[in-house]
CSV table of N, CA, C and O in Angstrom, one decimal:
chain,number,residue,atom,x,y,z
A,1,UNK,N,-4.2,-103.8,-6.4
A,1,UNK,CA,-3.7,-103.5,-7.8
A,1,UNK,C,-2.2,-103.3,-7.8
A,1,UNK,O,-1.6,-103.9,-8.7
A,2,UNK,N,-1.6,-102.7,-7.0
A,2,UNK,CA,-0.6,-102.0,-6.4
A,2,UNK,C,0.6,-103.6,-6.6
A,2,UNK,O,1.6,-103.9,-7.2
A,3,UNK,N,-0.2,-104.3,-5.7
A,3,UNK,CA,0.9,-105.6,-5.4
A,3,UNK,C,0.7,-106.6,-6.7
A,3,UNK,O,1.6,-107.4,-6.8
A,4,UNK,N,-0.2,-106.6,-7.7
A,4,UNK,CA,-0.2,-107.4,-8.5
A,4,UNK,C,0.7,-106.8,-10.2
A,4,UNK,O,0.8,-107.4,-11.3
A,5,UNK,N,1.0,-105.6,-9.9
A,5,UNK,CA,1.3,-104.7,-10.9
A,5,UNK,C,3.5,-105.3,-10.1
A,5,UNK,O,4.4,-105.9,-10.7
A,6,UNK,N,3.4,-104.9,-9.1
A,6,UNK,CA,4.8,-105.3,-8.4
A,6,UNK,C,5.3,-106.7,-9.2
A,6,UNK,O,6.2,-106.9,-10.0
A,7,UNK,N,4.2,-107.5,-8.7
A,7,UNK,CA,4.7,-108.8,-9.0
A,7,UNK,C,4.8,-109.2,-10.3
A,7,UNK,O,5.6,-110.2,-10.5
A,8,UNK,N,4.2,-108.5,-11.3
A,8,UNK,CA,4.1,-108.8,-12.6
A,8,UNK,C,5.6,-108.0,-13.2
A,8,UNK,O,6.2,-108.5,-14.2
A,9,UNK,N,6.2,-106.8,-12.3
A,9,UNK,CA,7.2,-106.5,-12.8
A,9,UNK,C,8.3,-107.3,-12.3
A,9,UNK,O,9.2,-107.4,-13.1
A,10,UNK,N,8.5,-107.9,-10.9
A,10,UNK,CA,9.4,-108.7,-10.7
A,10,UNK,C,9.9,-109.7,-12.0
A,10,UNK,O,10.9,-110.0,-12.5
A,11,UNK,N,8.4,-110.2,-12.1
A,11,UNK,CA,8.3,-111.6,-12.8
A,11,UNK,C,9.0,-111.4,-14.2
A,11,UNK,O,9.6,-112.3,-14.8
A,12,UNK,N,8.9,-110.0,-14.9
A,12,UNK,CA,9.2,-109.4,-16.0
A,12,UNK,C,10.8,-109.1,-16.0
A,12,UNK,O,11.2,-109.2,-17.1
A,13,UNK,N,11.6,-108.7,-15.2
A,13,UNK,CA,12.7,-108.5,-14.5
A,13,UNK,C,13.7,-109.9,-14.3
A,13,UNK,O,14.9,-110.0,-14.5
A,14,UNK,N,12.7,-110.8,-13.8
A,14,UNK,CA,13.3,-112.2,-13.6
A,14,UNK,C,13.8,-112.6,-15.1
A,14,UNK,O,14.9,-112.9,-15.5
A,15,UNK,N,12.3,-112.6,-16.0
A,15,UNK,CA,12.7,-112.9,-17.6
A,15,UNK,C,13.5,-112.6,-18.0
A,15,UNK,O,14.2,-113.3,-18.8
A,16,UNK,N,14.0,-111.0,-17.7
A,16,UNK,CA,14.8,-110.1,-18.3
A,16,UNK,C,16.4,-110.8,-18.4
A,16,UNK,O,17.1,-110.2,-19.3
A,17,UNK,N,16.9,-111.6,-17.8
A,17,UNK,CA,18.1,-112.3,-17.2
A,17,UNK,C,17.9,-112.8,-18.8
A,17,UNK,O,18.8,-112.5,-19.6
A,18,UNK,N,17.2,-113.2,-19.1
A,18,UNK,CA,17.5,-114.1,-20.6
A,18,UNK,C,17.4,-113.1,-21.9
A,18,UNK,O,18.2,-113.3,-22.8
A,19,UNK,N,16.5,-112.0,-21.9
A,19,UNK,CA,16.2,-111.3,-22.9
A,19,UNK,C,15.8,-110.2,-22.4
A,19,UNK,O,14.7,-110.0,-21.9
A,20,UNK,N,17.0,-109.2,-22.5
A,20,UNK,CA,16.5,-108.1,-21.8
A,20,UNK,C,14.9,-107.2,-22.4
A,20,UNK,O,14.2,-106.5,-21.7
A,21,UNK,N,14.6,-107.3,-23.5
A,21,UNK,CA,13.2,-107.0,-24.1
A,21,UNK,C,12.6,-107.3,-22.7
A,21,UNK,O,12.4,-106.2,-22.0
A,22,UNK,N,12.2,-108.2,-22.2
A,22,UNK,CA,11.3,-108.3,-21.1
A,22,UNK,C,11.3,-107.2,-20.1
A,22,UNK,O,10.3,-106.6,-19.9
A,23,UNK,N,12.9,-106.6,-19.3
A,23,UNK,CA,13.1,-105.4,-19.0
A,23,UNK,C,12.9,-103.9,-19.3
A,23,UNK,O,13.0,-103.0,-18.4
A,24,UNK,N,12.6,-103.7,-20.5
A,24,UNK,CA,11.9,-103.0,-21.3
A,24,UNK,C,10.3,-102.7,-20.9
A,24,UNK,O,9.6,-101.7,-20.6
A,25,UNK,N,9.9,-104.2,-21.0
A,25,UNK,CA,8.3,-104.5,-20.6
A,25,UNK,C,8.2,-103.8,-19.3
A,25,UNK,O,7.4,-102.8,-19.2
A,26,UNK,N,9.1,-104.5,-17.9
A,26,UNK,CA,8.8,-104.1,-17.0
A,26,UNK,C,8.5,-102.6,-16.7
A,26,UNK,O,7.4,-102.1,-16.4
A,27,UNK,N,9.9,-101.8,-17.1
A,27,UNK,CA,9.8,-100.4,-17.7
A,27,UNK,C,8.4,-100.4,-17.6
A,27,UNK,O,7.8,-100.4,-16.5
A,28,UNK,N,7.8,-100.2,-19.0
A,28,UNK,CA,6.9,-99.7,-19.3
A,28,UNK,C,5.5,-100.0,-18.1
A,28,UNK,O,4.7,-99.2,-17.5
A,29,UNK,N,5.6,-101.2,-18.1
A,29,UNK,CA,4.3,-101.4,-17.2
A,29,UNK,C,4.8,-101.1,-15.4
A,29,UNK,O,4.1,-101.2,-14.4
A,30,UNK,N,5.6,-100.8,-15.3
A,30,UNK,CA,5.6,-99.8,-14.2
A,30,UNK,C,5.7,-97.9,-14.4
A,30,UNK,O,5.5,-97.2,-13.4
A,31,UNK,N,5.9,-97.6,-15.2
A,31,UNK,CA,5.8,-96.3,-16.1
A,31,UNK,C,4.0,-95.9,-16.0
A,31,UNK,O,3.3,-95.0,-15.6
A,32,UNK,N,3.6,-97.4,-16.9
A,32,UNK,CA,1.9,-96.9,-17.0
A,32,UNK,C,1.3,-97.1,-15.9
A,32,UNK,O,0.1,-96.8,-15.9
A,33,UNK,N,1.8,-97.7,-14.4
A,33,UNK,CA,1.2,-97.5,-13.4
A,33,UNK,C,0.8,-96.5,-12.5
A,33,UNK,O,-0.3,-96.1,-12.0
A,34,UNK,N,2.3,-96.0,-12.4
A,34,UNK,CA,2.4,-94.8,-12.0
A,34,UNK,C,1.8,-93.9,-12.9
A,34,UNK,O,1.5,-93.0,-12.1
A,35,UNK,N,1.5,-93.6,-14.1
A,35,UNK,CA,1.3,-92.3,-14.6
A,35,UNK,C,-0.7,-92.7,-14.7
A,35,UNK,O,-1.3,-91.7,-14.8
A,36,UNK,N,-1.4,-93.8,-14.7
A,36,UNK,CA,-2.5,-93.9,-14.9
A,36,UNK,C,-2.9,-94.5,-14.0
A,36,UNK,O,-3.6,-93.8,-13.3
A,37,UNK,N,-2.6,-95.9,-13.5
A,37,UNK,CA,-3.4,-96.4,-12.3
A,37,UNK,C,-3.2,-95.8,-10.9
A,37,UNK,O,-4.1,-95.8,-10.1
A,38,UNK,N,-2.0,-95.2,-10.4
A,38,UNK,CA,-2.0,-95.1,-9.2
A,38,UNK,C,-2.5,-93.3,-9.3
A,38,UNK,O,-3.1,-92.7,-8.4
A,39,UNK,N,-2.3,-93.0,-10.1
A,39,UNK,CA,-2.7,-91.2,-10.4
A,39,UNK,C,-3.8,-91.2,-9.8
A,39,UNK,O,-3.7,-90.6,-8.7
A,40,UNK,N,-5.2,-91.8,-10.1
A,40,UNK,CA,-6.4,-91.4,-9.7
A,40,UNK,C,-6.3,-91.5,-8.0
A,40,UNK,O,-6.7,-90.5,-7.4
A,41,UNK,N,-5.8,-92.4,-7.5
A,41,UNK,CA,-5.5,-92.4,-5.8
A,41,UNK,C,-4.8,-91.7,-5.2
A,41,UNK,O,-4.9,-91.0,-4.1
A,42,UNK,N,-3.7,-91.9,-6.1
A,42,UNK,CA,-3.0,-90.4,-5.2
A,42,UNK,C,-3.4,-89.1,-5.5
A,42,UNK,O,-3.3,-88.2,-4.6
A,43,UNK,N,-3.7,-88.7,-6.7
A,43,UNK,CA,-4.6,-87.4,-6.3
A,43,UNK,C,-6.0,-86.8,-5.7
A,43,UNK,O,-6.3,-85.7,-5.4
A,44,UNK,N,-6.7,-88.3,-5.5
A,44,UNK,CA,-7.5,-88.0,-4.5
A,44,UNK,C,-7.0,-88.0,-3.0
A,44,UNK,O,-7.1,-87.0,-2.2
A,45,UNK,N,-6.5,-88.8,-2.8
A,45,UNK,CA,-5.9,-89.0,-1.0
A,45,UNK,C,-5.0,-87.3,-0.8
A,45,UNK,O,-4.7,-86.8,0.3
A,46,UNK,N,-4.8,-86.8,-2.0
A,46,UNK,CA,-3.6,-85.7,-1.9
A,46,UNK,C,-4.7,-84.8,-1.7
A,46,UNK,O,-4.7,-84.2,-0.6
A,47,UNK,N,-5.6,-84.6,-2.6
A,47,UNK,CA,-6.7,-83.5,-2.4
A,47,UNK,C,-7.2,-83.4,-1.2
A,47,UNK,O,-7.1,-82.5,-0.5
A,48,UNK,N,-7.8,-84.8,-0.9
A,48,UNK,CA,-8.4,-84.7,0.2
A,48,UNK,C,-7.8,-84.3,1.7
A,48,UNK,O,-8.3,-83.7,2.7
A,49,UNK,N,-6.3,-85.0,1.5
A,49,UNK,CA,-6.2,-84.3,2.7
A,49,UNK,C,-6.2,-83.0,2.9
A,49,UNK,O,-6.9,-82.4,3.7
A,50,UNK,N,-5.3,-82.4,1.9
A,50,UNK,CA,-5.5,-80.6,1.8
A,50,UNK,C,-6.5,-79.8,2.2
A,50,UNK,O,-6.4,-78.8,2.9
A,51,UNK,N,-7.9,-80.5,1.2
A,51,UNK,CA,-9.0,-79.8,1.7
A,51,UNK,C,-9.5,-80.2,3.0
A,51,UNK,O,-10.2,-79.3,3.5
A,52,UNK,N,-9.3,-81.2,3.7
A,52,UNK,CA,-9.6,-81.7,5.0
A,52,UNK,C,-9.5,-81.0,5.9
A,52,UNK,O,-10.4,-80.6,6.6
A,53,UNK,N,-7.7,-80.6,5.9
A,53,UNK,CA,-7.0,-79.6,6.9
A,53,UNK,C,-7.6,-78.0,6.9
A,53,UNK,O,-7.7,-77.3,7.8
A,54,UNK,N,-7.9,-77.7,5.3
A,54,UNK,CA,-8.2,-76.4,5.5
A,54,UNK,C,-9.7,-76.4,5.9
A,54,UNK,O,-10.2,-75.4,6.6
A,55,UNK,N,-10.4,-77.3,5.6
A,55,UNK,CA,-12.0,-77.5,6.4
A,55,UNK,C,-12.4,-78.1,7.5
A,55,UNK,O,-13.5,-78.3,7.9
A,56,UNK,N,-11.2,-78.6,8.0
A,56,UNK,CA,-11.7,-78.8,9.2
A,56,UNK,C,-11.9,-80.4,9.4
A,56,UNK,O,-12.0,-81.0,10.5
A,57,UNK,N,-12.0,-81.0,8.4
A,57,UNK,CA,-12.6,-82.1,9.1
A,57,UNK,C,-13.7,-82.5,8.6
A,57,UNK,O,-14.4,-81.6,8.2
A,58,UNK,N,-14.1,-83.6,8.5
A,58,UNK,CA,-15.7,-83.5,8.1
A,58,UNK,C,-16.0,-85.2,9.3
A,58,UNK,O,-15.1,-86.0,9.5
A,59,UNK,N,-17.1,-85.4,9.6
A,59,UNK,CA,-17.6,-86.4,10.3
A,59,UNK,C,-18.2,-87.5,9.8
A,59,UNK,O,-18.2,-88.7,10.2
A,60,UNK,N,-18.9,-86.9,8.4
A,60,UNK,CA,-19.4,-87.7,7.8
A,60,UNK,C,-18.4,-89.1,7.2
A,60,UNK,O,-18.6,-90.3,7.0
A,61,UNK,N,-17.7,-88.5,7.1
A,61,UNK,CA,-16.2,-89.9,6.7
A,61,UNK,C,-16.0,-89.8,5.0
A,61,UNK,O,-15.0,-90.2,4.5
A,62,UNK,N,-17.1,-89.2,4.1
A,62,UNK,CA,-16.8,-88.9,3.0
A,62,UNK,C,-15.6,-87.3,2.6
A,62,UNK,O,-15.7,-86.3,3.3
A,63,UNK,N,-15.1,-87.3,1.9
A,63,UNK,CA,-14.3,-86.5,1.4
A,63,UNK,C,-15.0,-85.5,0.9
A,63,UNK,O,-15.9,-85.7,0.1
A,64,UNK,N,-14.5,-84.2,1.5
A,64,UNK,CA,-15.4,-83.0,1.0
A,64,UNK,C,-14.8,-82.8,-0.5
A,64,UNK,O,-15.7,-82.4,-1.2
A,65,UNK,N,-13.9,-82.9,-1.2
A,65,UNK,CA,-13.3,-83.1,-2.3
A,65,UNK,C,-14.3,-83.5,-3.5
A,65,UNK,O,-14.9,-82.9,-4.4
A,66,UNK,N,-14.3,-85.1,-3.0
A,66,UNK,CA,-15.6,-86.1,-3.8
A,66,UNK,C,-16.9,-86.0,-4.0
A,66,UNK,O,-17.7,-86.3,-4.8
A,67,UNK,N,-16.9,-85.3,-2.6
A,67,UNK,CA,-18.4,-84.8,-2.5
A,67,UNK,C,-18.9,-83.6,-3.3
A,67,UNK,O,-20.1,-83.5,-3.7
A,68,UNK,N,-18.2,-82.7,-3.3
A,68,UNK,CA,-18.0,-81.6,-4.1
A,68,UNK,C,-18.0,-82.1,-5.9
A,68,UNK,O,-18.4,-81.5,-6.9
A,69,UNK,N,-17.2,-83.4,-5.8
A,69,UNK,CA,-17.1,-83.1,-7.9
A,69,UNK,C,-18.7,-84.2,-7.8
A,69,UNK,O,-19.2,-84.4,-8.9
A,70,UNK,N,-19.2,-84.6,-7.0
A,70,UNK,CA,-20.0,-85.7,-7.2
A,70,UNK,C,-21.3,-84.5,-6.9
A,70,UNK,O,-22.2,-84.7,-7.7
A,71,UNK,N,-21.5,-83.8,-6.3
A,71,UNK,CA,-22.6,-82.5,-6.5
A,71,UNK,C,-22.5,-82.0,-8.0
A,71,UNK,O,-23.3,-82.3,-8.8
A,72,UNK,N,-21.7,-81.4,-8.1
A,72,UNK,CA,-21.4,-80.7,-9.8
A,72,UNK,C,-21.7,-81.5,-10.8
A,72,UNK,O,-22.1,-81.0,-11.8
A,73,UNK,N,-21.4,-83.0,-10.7
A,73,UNK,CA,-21.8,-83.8,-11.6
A,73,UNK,C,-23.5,-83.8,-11.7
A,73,UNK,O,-24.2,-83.5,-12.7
A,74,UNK,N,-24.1,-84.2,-10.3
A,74,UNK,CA,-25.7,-84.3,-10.1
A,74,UNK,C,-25.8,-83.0,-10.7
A,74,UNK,O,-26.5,-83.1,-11.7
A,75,UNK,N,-25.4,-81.4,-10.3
A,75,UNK,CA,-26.0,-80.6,-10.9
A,75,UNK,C,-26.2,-79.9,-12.1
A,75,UNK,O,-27.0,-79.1,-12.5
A,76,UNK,N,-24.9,-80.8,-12.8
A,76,UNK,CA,-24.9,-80.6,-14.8
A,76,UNK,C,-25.6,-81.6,-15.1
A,76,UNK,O,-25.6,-81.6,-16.4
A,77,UNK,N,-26.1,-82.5,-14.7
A,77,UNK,CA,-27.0,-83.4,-15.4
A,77,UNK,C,-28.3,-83.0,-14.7
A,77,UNK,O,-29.3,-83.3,-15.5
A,78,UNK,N,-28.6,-82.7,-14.1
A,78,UNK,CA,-30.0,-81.8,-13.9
A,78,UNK,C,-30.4,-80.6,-14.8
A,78,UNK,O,-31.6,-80.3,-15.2
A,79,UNK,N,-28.6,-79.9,-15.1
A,79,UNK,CA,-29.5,-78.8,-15.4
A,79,UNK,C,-29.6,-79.2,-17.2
A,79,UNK,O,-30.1,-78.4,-18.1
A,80,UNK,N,-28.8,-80.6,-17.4
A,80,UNK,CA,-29.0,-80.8,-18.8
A,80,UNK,C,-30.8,-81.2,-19.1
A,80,UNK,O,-31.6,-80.7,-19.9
A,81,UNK,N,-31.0,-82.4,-18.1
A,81,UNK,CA,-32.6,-82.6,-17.8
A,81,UNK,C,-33.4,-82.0,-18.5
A,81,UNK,O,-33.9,-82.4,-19.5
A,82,UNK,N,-33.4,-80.7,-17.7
A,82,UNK,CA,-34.1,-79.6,-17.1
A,82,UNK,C,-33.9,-79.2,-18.9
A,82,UNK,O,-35.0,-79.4,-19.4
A,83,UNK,N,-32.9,-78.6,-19.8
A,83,UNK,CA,-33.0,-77.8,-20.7
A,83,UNK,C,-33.7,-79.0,-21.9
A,83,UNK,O,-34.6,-78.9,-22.8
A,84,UNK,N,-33.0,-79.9,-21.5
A,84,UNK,CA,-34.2,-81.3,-22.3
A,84,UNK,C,-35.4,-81.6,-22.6
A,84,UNK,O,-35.9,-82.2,-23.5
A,85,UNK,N,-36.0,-80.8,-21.4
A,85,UNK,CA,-37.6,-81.0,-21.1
A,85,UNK,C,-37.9,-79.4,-21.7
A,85,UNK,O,-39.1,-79.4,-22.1
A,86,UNK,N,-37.3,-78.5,-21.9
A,86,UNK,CA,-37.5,-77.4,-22.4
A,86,UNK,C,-37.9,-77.1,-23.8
A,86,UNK,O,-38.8,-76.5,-24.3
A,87,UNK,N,-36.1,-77.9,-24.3
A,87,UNK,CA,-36.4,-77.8,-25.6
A,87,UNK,C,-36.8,-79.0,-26.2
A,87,UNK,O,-36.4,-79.1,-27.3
A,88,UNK,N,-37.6,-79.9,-25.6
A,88,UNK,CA,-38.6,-80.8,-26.6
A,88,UNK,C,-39.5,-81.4,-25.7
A,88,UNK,O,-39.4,-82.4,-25.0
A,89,UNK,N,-40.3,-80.6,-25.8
A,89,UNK,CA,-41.8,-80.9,-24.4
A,89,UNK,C,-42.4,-82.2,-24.7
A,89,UNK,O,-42.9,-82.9,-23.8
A,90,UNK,N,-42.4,-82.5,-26.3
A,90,UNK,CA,-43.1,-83.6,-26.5
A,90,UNK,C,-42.0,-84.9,-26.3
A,90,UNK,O,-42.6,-85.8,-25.8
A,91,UNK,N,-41.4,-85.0,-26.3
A,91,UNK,CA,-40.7,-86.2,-26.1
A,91,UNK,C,-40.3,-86.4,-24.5
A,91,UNK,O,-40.4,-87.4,-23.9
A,92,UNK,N,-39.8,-85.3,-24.0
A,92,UNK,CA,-40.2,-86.1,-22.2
A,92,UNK,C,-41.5,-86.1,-22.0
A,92,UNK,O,-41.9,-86.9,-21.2
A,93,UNK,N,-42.1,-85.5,-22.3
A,93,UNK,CA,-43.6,-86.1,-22.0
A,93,UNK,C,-44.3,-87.8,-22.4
A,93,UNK,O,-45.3,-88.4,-22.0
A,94,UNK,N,-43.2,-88.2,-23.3
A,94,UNK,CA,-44.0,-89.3,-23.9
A,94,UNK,C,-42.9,-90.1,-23.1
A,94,UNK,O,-43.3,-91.3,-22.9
A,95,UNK,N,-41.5,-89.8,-22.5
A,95,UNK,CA,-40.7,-90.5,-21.9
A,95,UNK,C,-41.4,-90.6,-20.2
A,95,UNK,O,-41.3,-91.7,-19.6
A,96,UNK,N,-41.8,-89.7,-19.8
A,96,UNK,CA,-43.1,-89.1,-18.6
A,96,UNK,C,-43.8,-90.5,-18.6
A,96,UNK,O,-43.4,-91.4,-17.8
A,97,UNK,N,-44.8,-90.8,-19.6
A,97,UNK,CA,-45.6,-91.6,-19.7
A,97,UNK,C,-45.2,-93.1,-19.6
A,97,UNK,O,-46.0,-93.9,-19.1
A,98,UNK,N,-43.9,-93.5,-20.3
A,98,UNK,CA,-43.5,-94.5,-20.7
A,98,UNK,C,-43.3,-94.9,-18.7
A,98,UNK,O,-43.8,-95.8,-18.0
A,99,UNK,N,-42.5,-93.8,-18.4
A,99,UNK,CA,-42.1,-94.3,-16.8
A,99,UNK,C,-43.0,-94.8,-16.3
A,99,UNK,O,-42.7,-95.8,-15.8
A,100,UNK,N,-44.4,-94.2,-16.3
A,100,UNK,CA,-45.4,-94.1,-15.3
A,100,UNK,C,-46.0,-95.6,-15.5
A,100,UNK,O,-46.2,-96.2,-14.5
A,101,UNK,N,-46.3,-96.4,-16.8
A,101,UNK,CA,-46.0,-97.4,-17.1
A,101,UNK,C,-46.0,-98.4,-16.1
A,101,UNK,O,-45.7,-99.6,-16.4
C-alpha cells in the first residue's frame, strides 16, 4: 500500500510541473496516508512491541495486544448473545430451531 500511495504521489508531483493544483493533490493524498492508512500499522507494531517487552515475549507469534482486543471483542458479543437469549426467549429459540435445520 505504502509503495503504491509513493508512486501515486511522485506521479502527482511530476503533474505538478504544469499545474501546481496537482501538488496540492499530492499534499493531500500523502496527508491522508499518514493520518489513516498507515495509523492502523503503526499503532499496532508500536503497541505490540511495548507490550511485548514488558511481557516477555510471547511464542505463539501472535501479539498479546491483538489478542487481547480480539478476546474483549468475543467477550462483548457473548455477553450481548447471552442478554438476547434472556430478554426474548422466544425468538432464539425459534432461531435454535431454524439452526438445527
Amino acid at each position: 500500500m505504502g509503495t503504491i500511495v509513493i508512486s501515486g504521489t511522485a506521479v502527482l508531483v511530476l503533474f505538478g510541473f504544469g499545474n501546481h493544483i496537482w501538488w496540492l493533490a499530492a499534499v493531500v493524498v500523502l496527508f491522508l496516508y499518514v493520518q489513516y492508512g498507515r495509523d492502523s500499522s503503526s499503532t499496532t507494531s508500536s503497541s505490540s512491541t511495548s507490550s511485548t517487552s514488558s511481557a516477555g515475549g510471547s511464542s505463539s507469534g501472535a501479539t498479546p495486544s491483538s489478542y487481547r482486543a480480539y478476546r474483549d471483542r468475543r467477550d462483548k458479543q457473548a455477553k450481548w448473545e447471552r442478554r438476547y437469549r434472556r430478554e426474548r426467549p422466544i425468538e432464539s429459540r425459534r432461531q435454535e430451531r431454524e439452526k438445527s435445520k
